[in-house]
Amino acid sequence: MTDHDPDILPDIPPDYAYEGVLPEGPAHRRGSGVNPTNRFEPVKLHVLGEELDRRLIERAGDDQPRKVERTIYDDRSESIINRVAPTSDVPFNWTLNPYRGCEHGCVYCFARPYHEFLGFSCGLDFETKLIAKRDAPHLLRRELARPRWSAEPIVMSAITDIYQPVEHELRIARQCLEILADCAQPVSTMTKGALVLRDTDLWQKLAEQQAGRVVVTLVTLDADLAKSLEPRAATPAGRLRIIRELSGAGIPVSINVAPIIPGLTDHEIPRLLEAAADHGASRANYSILRLPWQVKTVFSEWLDRHVHPSRKRAVEAALRDAYGGKLYDSDLTKRRGAGKRVEQIRQTFHVFRKRTGLDKNRPDLTGGNFRPPEQGGQQRLFA
């Protein structure tokens, strides 16, 4: 491929002309069909077309996609509570991420480029090469016990979902949540994983002290679309069940319609809000699709495999209209999009959010009941 503006993708032939194409073809139940070169690498590897053609011929008649198993690497971080950069436009100050990379494999995930800081690709690597912070519970207990910690709210899953499949095996998020619940440390999480129901007891304990809430991400109610767009996340019906069961247990549950994909899912806004309200959600927010760095390549290749060409052109045209002719603009004043289509989405969302009662203010999480954890059998002096 020739060099091109990273914000403007040319018309690329499907399947094998993308940078980072997988010679053996897309992997079974994985979102990305490519593995773009890490943007920090000075050398880029391109598979010659002749070699790709040879491998495609060898696979002819074999309609079984190959399996790519996950690999788990241990993280040796010395801290676990992270401060959000003051220049960020996110509405919270502290995060806790037990994992890096996410097996849910959502093709649109804005967090994919963070994997490049680890020397991996934001494509298939992001879904299969996972980083686990096994020391997270120990680090968390130590940091909550520090005298300067003021029990400000923490967001878990700010980068990747704590309830992705690997958590079923490692239970790192569960161990952290047990500490947070014992301390009444205010915390929230955003998830699309049914495994959150395993921790209903802990979220209940936090909710009773006004220290916990869960946000469920909803993108579409179309099960077939969700299966390709978010291959290892809970189904749309499964996420509605999460809302119903958690809210029924007295846990505040809101939804995030995110990302809204102009030209593909924006027509579902009314149905999504109505379904969420019917299942017990108390509030809703939304965001427009963001495609930073090589996520553009991952998403565009997915469109080629799963969406009719005319629909793909409509999606890309709508995104360019939202971002001043680009597929994305990272400027903090422009990253939420603008233009007629974005304004139409905003108005539709707010009309139906009000109609479904999902616009009510919710109480802030409070650290008023916070108790520092015991360290070495003793609580902090003068706590």
XYZ file of C-alpha atoms in Angstrom:
383
model
C 0.000 0.000 0.000
C 1.096 3.555 -0.591
C 1.287 6.058 2.228
C -1.902 8.008 2.832
C -3.398 10.506 5.225
C -4.218 8.426 8.352
C -7.518 10.298 8.707
C -8.701 9.669 5.141
C -8.902 6.117 3.826
C -8.956 5.572 0.058
C -11.269 3.049 -1.581
C -9.489 -0.197 -0.673
C -10.275 -3.582 -2.265
C -11.710 -5.995 0.326
C -10.049 -8.898 2.103
C -6.391 -8.640 1.166
C -5.345 -5.087 0.271
C -5.328 -3.737 3.808
C -2.123 -3.085 5.698
C -1.746 -5.841 8.286
C -4.008 -8.310 6.485
C -4.067 -11.771 8.074
C -2.651 -14.231 5.498
C -4.677 -17.121 6.891
C -7.899 -15.130 6.770
C -10.116 -13.744 9.571
C -10.109 -15.626 12.853
C -13.042 -17.460 14.404
C -15.205 -15.197 16.585
C -12.739 -12.332 16.505
C -13.700 -8.811 15.505
C -10.677 -7.540 13.606
C -9.772 -9.127 10.291
C -6.469 -7.263 10.155
C -3.436 -6.572 12.312
C -2.268 -3.063 11.310
C 1.394 -2.249 11.813
C 2.107 -0.558 15.123
C 2.315 3.160 14.378
C 5.464 3.454 16.522
C 7.385 0.836 14.519
C 9.880 2.271 11.996
C 9.636 -0.840 9.779
C 6.393 -2.057 8.247
C 5.881 -5.597 6.970
C 3.656 -6.129 3.935
C 2.659 -9.578 2.679
C 3.083 -9.778 -1.098
C -0.094 -10.238 -3.110
C 1.247 -13.401 -4.735
C 1.736 -15.026 -1.336
C -1.749 -14.011 -0.244
C -3.222 -15.431 -3.443
C -1.347 -18.720 -2.890
C -2.672 -19.044 0.657
C -6.209 -18.170 -0.419
C -6.063 -20.896 -3.069
C -4.836 -23.393 -0.452
C -7.831 -22.485 1.723
C -10.325 -22.752 -1.151
C -13.151 -25.062 -0.168
C -12.288 -24.737 3.523
C -14.983 -22.476 4.961
C -13.907 -23.028 8.567
C -12.261 -19.900 9.999
C -9.051 -20.539 11.912
C -8.953 -20.267 15.678
C -6.567 -17.856 17.363
C -6.127 -18.588 21.048
C -5.556 -15.805 23.550
C -2.196 -15.288 25.232
C -2.062 -13.767 28.712
C 0.949 -11.702 29.763
C 1.585 -10.558 33.322
C 1.770 -6.838 34.012
C 4.322 -5.648 36.571
C 2.851 -2.215 37.255
C 3.649 -0.760 40.667
C 0.388 1.186 40.965
C -3.221 0.498 40.029
C -5.287 3.647 40.637
C -4.623 5.939 37.684
C -5.255 9.664 37.510
C -6.965 10.866 34.330
C -5.057 13.557 32.461
C -6.445 16.995 33.379
C -6.744 17.848 29.663
C -9.155 14.966 29.079
C -12.845 15.568 28.429
C -14.012 12.494 30.374
C -16.175 13.234 33.449
C -14.087 11.407 36.061
C -10.654 11.693 37.666
C -9.583 8.170 38.631
C -9.568 4.784 36.888
C -8.710 1.198 37.753
C -7.976 -1.239 34.917
C -7.175 -4.873 35.813
C -6.602 -5.748 32.134
C -5.185 -4.274 28.960
C -6.585 -5.560 25.695
C -10.103 -6.948 25.480
C -11.388 -10.274 24.261
C -14.815 -8.872 23.440
C -13.256 -7.820 20.131
C -15.514 -4.846 19.392
C -14.287 -3.579 16.026
C -15.003 0.055 16.866
C -13.191 0.117 20.245
C -11.432 3.448 20.762
C -9.026 1.755 23.221
C -7.360 -0.391 20.548
C -4.492 2.090 19.893
C -3.385 1.861 23.542
C -2.127 -1.650 22.741
C 0.475 -0.122 20.458
C 2.263 1.337 23.477
C 2.974 -2.286 24.449
C 4.505 -3.124 21.063
C 1.391 -4.918 19.759
C -1.049 -4.182 16.942
C -4.413 -2.575 17.600
C -6.048 -5.222 15.406
C -6.211 -8.924 16.232
C -3.452 -8.518 18.852
C -5.747 -6.299 20.927
C -8.241 -9.159 21.209
C -5.830 -12.061 21.696
C -2.730 -10.726 23.485
C -4.082 -9.701 26.879
C -2.255 -8.078 29.776
C -3.370 -9.111 33.269
C -2.502 -7.168 36.418
C -2.498 -10.064 38.862
C -1.119 -7.844 41.634
C -4.032 -5.411 41.287
C -5.807 -6.422 44.560
C -2.602 -6.020 46.593
C -1.802 -2.673 44.965
C -5.366 -1.459 45.437
C -5.416 -2.282 49.144
C -2.126 -0.448 49.617
C -3.227 2.646 47.717
C -6.616 2.941 49.422
C -4.833 2.825 52.786
C -2.658 5.836 52.023
C -3.482 8.886 54.181
C -3.752 11.151 51.154
C -6.430 9.041 49.459
C -9.703 11.005 49.714
C -12.193 8.366 48.492
C -12.969 10.093 45.193
C -15.031 7.929 42.805
C -13.114 5.399 40.712
C -14.188 4.109 37.305
C -13.351 0.514 36.456
C -13.362 -0.414 32.735
C -12.363 3.035 31.543
C -10.175 1.396 28.888
C -11.223 -2.249 28.602
C -14.129 -4.219 30.060
C -13.416 -5.826 33.436
C -16.059 -8.451 32.619
C -14.429 -9.789 29.460
C -14.119 -13.617 29.229
C -10.652 -13.845 30.820
C -12.101 -12.504 34.103
C -14.089 -15.727 34.490
C -10.760 -17.516 34.920
C -8.569 -14.952 36.691
C -11.156 -13.173 38.901
C -8.916 -10.110 39.324
C -11.825 -7.679 39.016
C -13.840 -9.670 41.583
C -10.971 -9.479 44.087
C -10.627 -5.724 43.562
C -14.357 -5.214 43.893
C -14.401 -7.120 47.174
C -11.881 -4.644 48.597
C -13.804 -1.656 47.232
C -17.069 -2.947 48.702
C -15.507 -3.631 52.116
C -14.141 -0.064 52.149
C -17.312 1.548 50.755
C -15.076 3.142 48.136
C -17.300 4.728 45.451
C -16.891 2.942 42.121
C -18.705 2.457 38.833
C -18.122 0.297 35.798
C -19.237 0.240 32.177
C -19.742 -3.212 30.727
C -21.262 -5.355 28.012
C -20.376 -8.623 29.745
C -22.939 -10.892 31.409
C -20.304 -11.847 33.996
C -21.240 -8.694 35.916
C -24.202 -10.667 37.277
C -21.743 -12.875 39.160
C -20.875 -9.839 41.293
C -24.435 -8.737 42.057
C -23.773 -9.207 45.783
C -20.866 -6.756 45.742
C -22.651 -4.151 43.632
C -25.618 -4.447 46.009
C -23.334 -3.845 48.991
C -21.895 -0.761 47.321
C -25.309 0.530 46.220
C -26.627 0.321 49.789
C -23.937 2.872 50.727
C -24.525 5.022 47.633
C -21.091 3.981 46.460
C -21.735 1.883 43.354
C -23.451 1.905 39.982
C -23.257 -0.029 36.726
C -23.466 1.313 33.191
C -24.462 -1.132 30.451
C -23.325 -0.362 26.911
C -25.939 -0.831 24.193
C -25.098 -0.389 20.514
C -27.811 -2.308 18.678
C -30.751 -4.628 19.263
C -29.948 -6.526 16.053
C -28.461 -9.829 17.257
C -26.798 -10.631 13.916
C -25.171 -7.210 13.687
C -23.986 -7.414 17.300
C -22.492 -10.873 16.699
C -20.109 -9.502 14.062
C -19.606 -6.053 15.596
C -18.943 -7.264 19.183
C -18.216 -10.985 18.722
C -17.532 -12.046 22.332
C -19.695 -9.588 24.241
C -23.136 -10.414 25.644
C -25.956 -10.424 23.114
C -28.393 -7.486 23.052
C -30.970 -9.666 24.832
C -28.310 -10.617 27.366
C -27.563 -6.973 28.103
C -31.229 -6.191 28.650
C -31.284 -9.083 31.109
C -28.301 -7.518 32.923
C -30.238 -4.269 33.256
C -33.337 -6.038 34.549
C -31.548 -8.223 37.106
C -29.207 -5.574 38.484
C -31.910 -2.917 38.762
C -34.193 -5.499 40.351
C -31.491 -6.042 42.968
C -31.549 -2.348 43.866
C -28.408 -1.413 41.941
C -28.519 1.864 39.951
C -28.159 0.959 36.278
C -27.846 3.395 33.416
C -27.067 2.775 29.753
C -24.600 4.229 27.334
C -25.756 4.069 23.716
C -22.217 3.960 22.431
C -21.018 4.218 19.927
C -23.841 5.418 17.727
C -22.665 4.606 14.195
C -24.156 7.155 11.782
C -25.740 5.442 8.807
C -25.765 2.044 10.539
C -27.270 2.150 14.052
C -28.573 5.702 14.559
C -32.088 4.669 13.471
C -32.243 2.352 16.527
C -32.019 5.137 19.119
C -35.754 5.173 20.014
C -35.947 1.373 20.298
C -32.782 1.153 22.389
C -34.020 3.733 24.889
C -37.476 2.193 25.115
C -36.035 -1.291 25.700
C -33.626 -0.023 28.361
C -36.402 1.843 30.207
C -38.678 -1.198 30.046
C -35.968 -3.302 31.700
C -35.325 -0.908 34.577
C -32.552 1.463 33.497
C -32.656 4.839 35.218
C -30.607 7.076 32.918
C -29.025 7.142 29.446
C -26.137 8.834 27.670
C -24.603 8.423 24.232
C -21.516 9.050 22.112
C -20.742 9.080 18.394
C -18.347 6.583 16.817
C -14.673 7.523 17.213
C -11.980 6.019 14.979
C -8.562 7.146 16.239
C -5.393 6.067 14.467
C -5.465 2.566 12.897
C -8.940 1.816 14.268
C -10.058 3.353 10.966
C -8.435 0.432 9.133
C -9.950 -2.168 11.483
C -13.436 -0.695 11.146
C -13.271 -0.142 7.382
C -12.109 -3.725 6.790
C -14.997 -4.950 8.965
C -17.429 -2.904 6.874
C -16.102 -4.620 3.749
C -16.713 -8.074 5.236
C -20.103 -7.488 6.843
C -21.896 -4.519 5.267
C -23.243 -3.990 1.741
C -21.012 -1.622 -0.290
C -23.744 0.997 -0.568
C -24.249 0.921 3.205
C -20.508 1.203 3.755
C -20.378 4.312 1.566
C -23.266 5.813 3.538
C -21.513 5.152 6.876
C -18.223 6.651 5.737
C -19.988 9.665 4.204
C -21.866 10.268 7.470
C -18.625 10.072 9.470
C -16.853 12.492 7.148
C -19.781 14.864 7.474
C -19.445 14.638 11.279
C -15.681 15.214 11.340
C -15.071 17.877 8.724
C -14.272 15.543 5.822
C -12.218 13.089 7.905
C -13.177 9.786 9.477
C -12.197 11.254 12.867
C -10.820 14.418 14.420
C -8.991 14.051 17.740
C -9.222 17.761 18.610
C -11.007 17.925 21.993
C -13.354 20.587 20.613
C -14.294 18.406 17.610
C -14.026 14.782 18.752
C -17.760 14.566 19.544
C -18.637 15.461 15.969
C -20.692 18.227 14.403
C -22.938 18.864 11.413
C -26.517 18.115 10.439
C -26.380 14.346 11.002
C -24.832 14.725 14.468
C -27.389 17.374 15.409
C -30.202 15.103 14.236
C -28.807 12.283 16.394
C -28.543 14.626 19.381
C -32.131 15.846 19.038
C -33.524 12.337 18.531
C -31.657 11.037 21.560
C -32.795 13.822 23.869
C -36.427 13.644 22.724
C -36.668 9.908 23.350
C -34.570 10.023 26.508
C -37.095 12.439 27.986
C -40.043 10.431 26.656
C -38.747 7.227 28.258
C -37.856 8.892 31.574
C -34.117 8.235 31.190
C -33.188 11.894 31.616
C -33.585 12.136 35.381
C -30.667 13.256 37.524
C -29.112 10.582 39.696
C -27.452 11.038 43.100
C -23.693 11.366 43.006
C -21.652 8.511 44.388
C -20.340 9.360 47.823
C -17.287 8.388 49.812
C -18.909 9.448 53.070
C -18.868 5.875 54.383
C -15.331 5.119 53.223
C -13.220 3.007 55.590
C -9.541 2.471 54.711
C -8.570 -1.186 54.369
C -6.547 -2.978 56.988
C -2.831 -3.182 56.329
C -0.925 -5.922 58.088
C -3.841 -6.517 60.456
C -4.128 -2.867 61.482
C -6.276 -0.065 60.196
C -4.755 3.280 59.358
C -3.983 5.339 62.465
C -6.300 8.331 62.916
C -8.520 7.127 60.012
